[in-house]
mmCIF file of C-alpha atoms in Angstrom:
data_model
loop_
_atom_site.group_PDB
_atom_site.id
_atom_site.type_symbol
_atom_site.label_atom_id
_atom_site.label_comp_id
_atom_site.label_asym_id
_atom_site.label_seq_id
_atom_site.Cartn_x
_atom_site.Cartn_y
_atom_site.Cartn_z
ATOM 1 C CA MET A 1331 10.702 6.612 -16.589
ATOM 2 C CA GLU A 1332 8.614 7.479 -19.823
ATOM 3 C CA THR A 1333 11.957 5.997 -21.727
ATOM 4 C CA LEU A 1334 10.954 2.733 -19.820
ATOM 5 C CA ILE A 1335 7.004 3.284 -20.610
ATOM 6 C CA GLU A 1336 7.820 3.766 -24.210
ATOM 7 C CA ASN A 1337 10.373 0.688 -24.733
ATOM 8 C CA SER A 1338 7.652 -1.250 -22.930
ATOM 9 C CA LYS A 1339 5.228 -0.504 -25.450
ATOM 10 C CA ASN A 1340 7.230 -1.634 -27.890
ATOM 11 C CA ASN A 1341 7.665 -4.662 -25.771
ATOM 12 C CA ASP A 1342 10.766 -4.836 -24.723
ATOM 13 C CA ILE A 1343 10.714 -7.186 -21.645
ATOM 14 C CA GLN A 1344 14.160 -5.004 -19.897
ATOM 15 C CA SER A 1345 12.363 -2.207 -19.907
ATOM 16 C CA PHE A 1346 9.197 -3.744 -18.757
ATOM 17 C CA THR A 1347 11.535 -5.024 -16.091
ATOM 18 C CA LYS A 1348 13.254 -2.156 -15.093
ATOM 19 C CA LEU A 1349 9.699 -0.551 -15.057
ATOM 20 C CA ILE A 1350 8.301 -3.334 -12.572
ATOM 21 C CA GLN A 1351 11.191 -2.873 -10.689
ATOM 22 C CA THR A 1352 11.293 1.162 -9.499
ATOM 23 C CA ILE A 1353 7.391 -0.342 -8.213
ATOM 24 C CA GLU A 1354 7.786 -3.192 -6.931
ATOM 25 C CA ASN A 1355 8.497 -2.618 -3.249
ATOM 26 C CA ASP A 1356 5.308 -0.182 -3.311
ATOM 27 C CA LEU A 1357 3.545 -3.055 -4.657
ATOM 28 C CA TYR A 1358 4.152 -5.082 -2.118
ATOM 29 C CA ARG A 1359 3.866 -3.109 1.029
ATOM 30 C CA ILE A 1360 0.195 -1.419 -0.345
ATOM 31 C CA ALA A 1361 -0.919 -5.649 -0.874
ATOM 32 C CA SER A 1362 0.054 -6.214 2.468
ATOM 33 C CA ILE A 1363 -2.288 -3.945 3.530
ATOM 34 C CA ARG A 1364 -5.340 -5.168 2.647
ATOM 35 C CA LEU A 1365 -4.384 -8.904 2.724
ATOM 36 C CA LYS A 1366 -3.581 -11.113 5.604
ATOM 37 C CA ASN A 1367 -1.716 -14.334 3.809
ATOM 38 C CA ILE A 1368 1.888 -14.114 2.483
ATOM 39 C CA ASP A 1369 0.636 -16.122 -0.405
ATOM 40 C CA ASP A 1370 -2.105 -13.987 -1.212
ATOM 41 C CA ILE A 1371 -0.109 -10.754 -1.340
ATOM 42 C CA ASN A 1372 2.100 -12.386 -4.152
ATOM 43 C CA ASP A 1373 -0.560 -13.564 -5.839
ATOM 44 C CA ALA A 1374 -1.871 -10.025 -6.151
ATOM 45 C CA THR A 1375 1.238 -8.450 -6.905
ATOM 46 C CA GLN A 1376 2.274 -10.769 -9.759
ATOM 47 C CA ASN A 1377 -1.387 -10.321 -11.461
ATOM 48 C CA THR A 1378 -1.098 -6.524 -11.418
ATOM 49 C CA ILE A 1379 2.057 -6.770 -13.056
ATOM 50 C CA ILE A 1380 0.464 -9.525 -15.791
ATOM 51 C CA ASN A 1381 -2.598 -6.955 -16.269
ATOM 52 C CA ILE A 1382 -0.065 -3.931 -16.443
ATOM 53 C CA TYR A 1383 2.053 -5.589 -19.010
ATOM 54 C CA LYS A 1384 -1.267 -6.274 -20.983
ATOM 55 C CA ASN A 1385 -2.293 -3.001 -20.986
ATOM 56 C CA ILE A 1386 0.530 -0.920 -20.954
ATOM 57 C CA HIS A 1387 -0.232 0.373 -24.265
ATOM 58 C CA LYS A 1388 -3.405 1.903 -23.121
ATOM 59 C CA ILE A 1389 -1.552 4.382 -20.591
ATOM 60 C CA ARG A 1390 -1.026 7.792 -22.561
ATOM 61 C CA ASN A 1391 -0.132 10.190 -19.106
ATOM 62 C CA TYR A 1392 2.901 8.567 -18.209
ATOM 63 C CA GLN A 1393 3.742 10.730 -14.971
ATOM 64 C CA TYR A 1394 0.330 8.541 -13.717
ATOM 65 C CA PHE A 1395 1.966 5.027 -14.281
ATOM 66 C CA LYS A 1396 2.229 4.488 -10.630
ATOM 67 C CA THR A 1397 -0.758 5.824 -9.551
ATOM 68 C CA TRP A 1398 -2.239 4.165 -12.482
ATOM 69 C CA ALA A 1399 -0.532 0.559 -11.533
ATOM 70 C CA ILE A 1400 -1.277 0.963 -7.682
ATOM 71 C CA ARG A 1401 -5.675 1.239 -8.960
ATOM 72 C CA ILE A 1402 -4.658 -2.201 -10.660
ATOM 73 C CA LEU A 1403 -3.179 -3.263 -7.319
ATOM 74 C CA ILE A 1404 -5.872 -2.509 -5.409
ATOM 75 C CA ASN A 1405 -8.806 -4.079 -7.244
ATOM 76 C CA GLU A 1406 -6.907 -7.242 -7.496
ATOM 77 C CA CYS A 1407 -6.222 -7.199 -3.839
ATOM 78 C CA ASN A 1408 -9.644 -6.295 -3.128
ATOM 79 C CA LYS A 1409 -10.673 -9.339 -5.757
ATOM 80 C CA ILE A 1410 -8.598 -12.005 -3.811
ATOM 81 C CA TYR A 1411 -10.118 -10.423 -0.645
ATOM 82 C CA LYS A 1412 -13.445 -11.290 -1.539
ATOM 83 C CA GLN A 1413 -12.796 -14.937 -3.161
ATOM 84 C CA LYS A 1414 -11.399 -15.497 0.535
ATOM 85 C CA SER A 1415 -14.155 -14.063 2.512
ATOM 86 C CA LYS A 1416 -16.335 -16.217 -0.100
ATOM 87 C CA ASN A 1417 -14.458 -19.080 0.349
ATOM 88 C CA SER A 1418 -13.247 -19.082 4.078
ATOM 89 C CA ASN A 1419 -13.546 -18.042 7.390
ATOM 90 C CA TYR A 1420 -11.064 -15.136 6.559
ATOM 91 C CA GLN A 1421 -10.891 -12.203 9.327
ATOM 92 C CA ASN A 1422 -10.806 -8.628 8.528
ATOM 93 C CA GLU A 1423 -7.531 -8.233 10.498
ATOM 94 C CA ILE A 1424 -4.611 -5.802 8.896
ATOM 95 C CA ASP A 1425 -1.224 -7.273 8.776
ATOM 96 C CA VAL A 1426 1.215 -4.375 7.390
ATOM 97 C CA LEU A 1427 4.660 -6.028 6.610
ATOM 98 C CA LEU A 1428 6.596 -2.462 6.785
ATOM 99 C CA SER A 1429 9.853 -1.803 4.718
ATOM 100 C CA SER A 1430 12.913 0.342 4.939
ATOM 101 C CA SER A 1431 10.814 3.136 3.331
ATOM 102 C CA TYR A 1432 9.054 3.715 6.795
ATOM 103 C CA CYS A 1433 12.882 3.972 8.162
ATOM 104 C CA ILE A 1434 12.595 2.719 11.379
ATOM 105 C CA ASN A 1435 15.735 0.590 11.769
ATOM 106 C CA ASP A 1436 15.219 -0.464 15.225
ATOM 107 C CA ILE A 1437 13.046 -4.126 15.106
ATOM 108 C CA ASP A 1438 11.318 -3.423 18.698
ATOM 109 C CA ASN A 1439 10.277 -0.014 17.158
ATOM 110 C CA LYS A 1440 9.099 -1.625 13.867
ATOM 111 C CA ILE A 1441 7.039 -3.975 15.662
ATOM 112 C CA ASP A 1442 5.638 -1.326 17.955
ATOM 113 C CA PHE A 1443 4.820 0.659 14.804
ATOM 114 C CA GLU A 1444 3.474 -2.415 13.060
ATOM 115 C CA LEU A 1445 1.132 -2.770 16.304
ATOM 116 C CA ALA A 1446 0.171 0.514 16.182
ATOM 117 C CA LEU A 1447 -0.822 0.722 12.440
ATOM 118 C CA LYS A 1448 -3.180 -2.350 13.505
ATOM 119 C CA ASN A 1449 -5.342 -0.113 15.452
ATOM 120 C CA LEU A 1450 -6.564 1.496 12.373
ATOM 121 C CA ASN A 1451 -8.813 0.471 10.254
ATOM 122 C CA TYR A 1452 -8.365 -0.474 6.649
ATOM 123 C CA GLU A 1453 -8.741 2.745 5.040
ATOM 124 C CA GLU A 1454 -6.956 4.858 7.555
ATOM 125 C CA ASN A 1455 -3.520 2.066 6.973
ATOM 126 C CA LEU A 1456 -4.004 2.307 3.627
ATOM 127 C CA VAL A 1457 -3.790 6.012 3.394
ATOM 128 C CA ILE A 1458 -1.108 6.223 5.237
ATOM 129 C CA THR A 1459 1.380 3.656 3.897
ATOM 130 C CA LEU A 1460 0.475 5.241 0.717
ATOM 131 C CA LYS A 1461 1.177 8.786 2.230
ATOM 132 C CA TYR A 1462 4.574 7.702 4.076
ATOM 133 C CA GLY A 1463 5.490 4.803 2.797
ATOM 134 C CA SER A 1464 4.759 5.003 -1.255
ATOM 135 C CA GLN A 1465 5.501 9.089 -0.422
ATOM 136 C CA LEU A 1466 2.211 9.940 -2.528
ATOM 137 C CA SER A 1467 0.696 13.674 -1.949
ATOM 138 C CA CYS A 1468 -2.879 13.544 -1.009
ATOM 139 C CA SER A 1469 -3.952 14.606 -4.549
ATOM 140 C CA GLU A 1470 -1.967 10.683 -5.933
ATOM 141 C CA ILE A 1471 -3.985 9.422 -2.914
ATOM 142 C CA SER A 1472 -7.143 10.986 -4.321
ATOM 143 C CA LYS A 1473 -7.348 9.979 -7.598
ATOM 144 C CA ILE A 1474 -6.331 6.444 -6.915
ATOM 145 C CA LEU A 1475 -8.794 5.387 -4.563
ATOM 146 C CA LYS A 1476 -11.258 7.803 -6.753
ATOM 147 C CA ILE A 1477 -12.204 9.439 -3.486
ATOM 148 C CA ASN A 1478 -11.656 13.223 -2.502
ATOM 149 C CA VAL A 1479 -8.838 14.869 -1.630
ATOM 150 C CA ASN A 1480 -10.883 16.168 2.069
ATOM 151 C CA THR A 1481 -11.419 12.699 2.881
ATOM 152 C CA VAL A 1482 -8.377 11.515 2.066
ATOM 153 C CA LYS A 1483 -6.918 14.134 4.569
ATOM 154 C CA SER A 1484 -9.254 13.993 7.193
ATOM 155 C CA ARG A 1485 -8.454 9.769 6.711
ATOM 156 C CA LEU A 1486 -4.830 10.794 7.227
ATOM 157 C CA LYS A 1487 -5.280 12.985 10.256
ATOM 158 C CA ARG A 1488 -7.725 10.711 11.878
ATOM 159 C CA GLY A 1489 -4.789 7.604 11.418
ATOM 160 C CA LYS A 1490 -2.361 9.738 12.863
ATOM 161 C CA GLU A 1491 -3.934 10.530 15.907
ATOM 162 C CA LYS A 1492 -5.052 6.761 16.266
ATOM 163 C CA ILE A 1493 -1.345 6.019 16.292
ATOM 164 C CA LYS A 1494 -0.665 8.780 18.433
ATOM 165 C CA LYS A 1495 -3.109 8.360 20.931
ATOM 166 C CA TYR A 1496 -1.424 4.530 20.895
ATOM 167 C CA TYR A 1497 2.628 5.702 21.545
ATOM 168 C CA GLU A 1498 0.435 8.376 24.317
ATOM 169 C CA GLY A 1499 -0.911 4.912 25.885
ATOM 170 C CA ARG A 1500 2.493 3.125 25.436
ATOM 171 C CA ARG A 1501 4.583 5.585 27.426
ATOM 172 C CA PHE A 1502 2.049 5.952 30.638
ATOM 173 C CA SER A 1503 2.315 2.260 30.519
ATOM 174 C CA ASP A 1504 5.865 1.917 30.606
ATOM 175 C CA GLU A 1505 6.437 5.058 32.960
ATOM 176 C CA ILE A 1506 4.025 2.965 35.710
ATOM 177 C CA GLN A 1507 6.472 -0.159 34.850
ATOM 178 C CA SER A 1508 9.484 1.470 35.591
ATOM 179 C CA LYS A 1509 7.929 2.912 39.074
#
């Protein structure tokens, strides 16, 4: 990754393309948490890539490249979200598009998990996606979101508890229907 970043700083387009390919699925997944519309998700991702390209020369610590890129993406998503909120009757609804990194292969389970995630508020959903979808540590999430590590941990805990309650409720209703 360091070589790709260094070459990208020297305007090597192929290296930059490979670098972006290593994080593009994470960028898309994270954008889908904040934005409902597929076009907005694509715009946020594209604007993020453009900003990364324009500012790659500013990155000093290569190990934080992904963290830096996600921070740019979150800012882009918030910008688009605010524009949509002002210009239209844009709902506060979270529309999560799960990727294969959640390791859910059965379509029914994927849909069920998406419904469970919709019960979370934006902050909980974002933290859970960064933790389990992007495989980031609590300290990395803390740096990206510019919040305390303990806040990250409490949002994770609350989110997991809500998901657990959702599944317990689903299991209970399934048992009642089967009787």
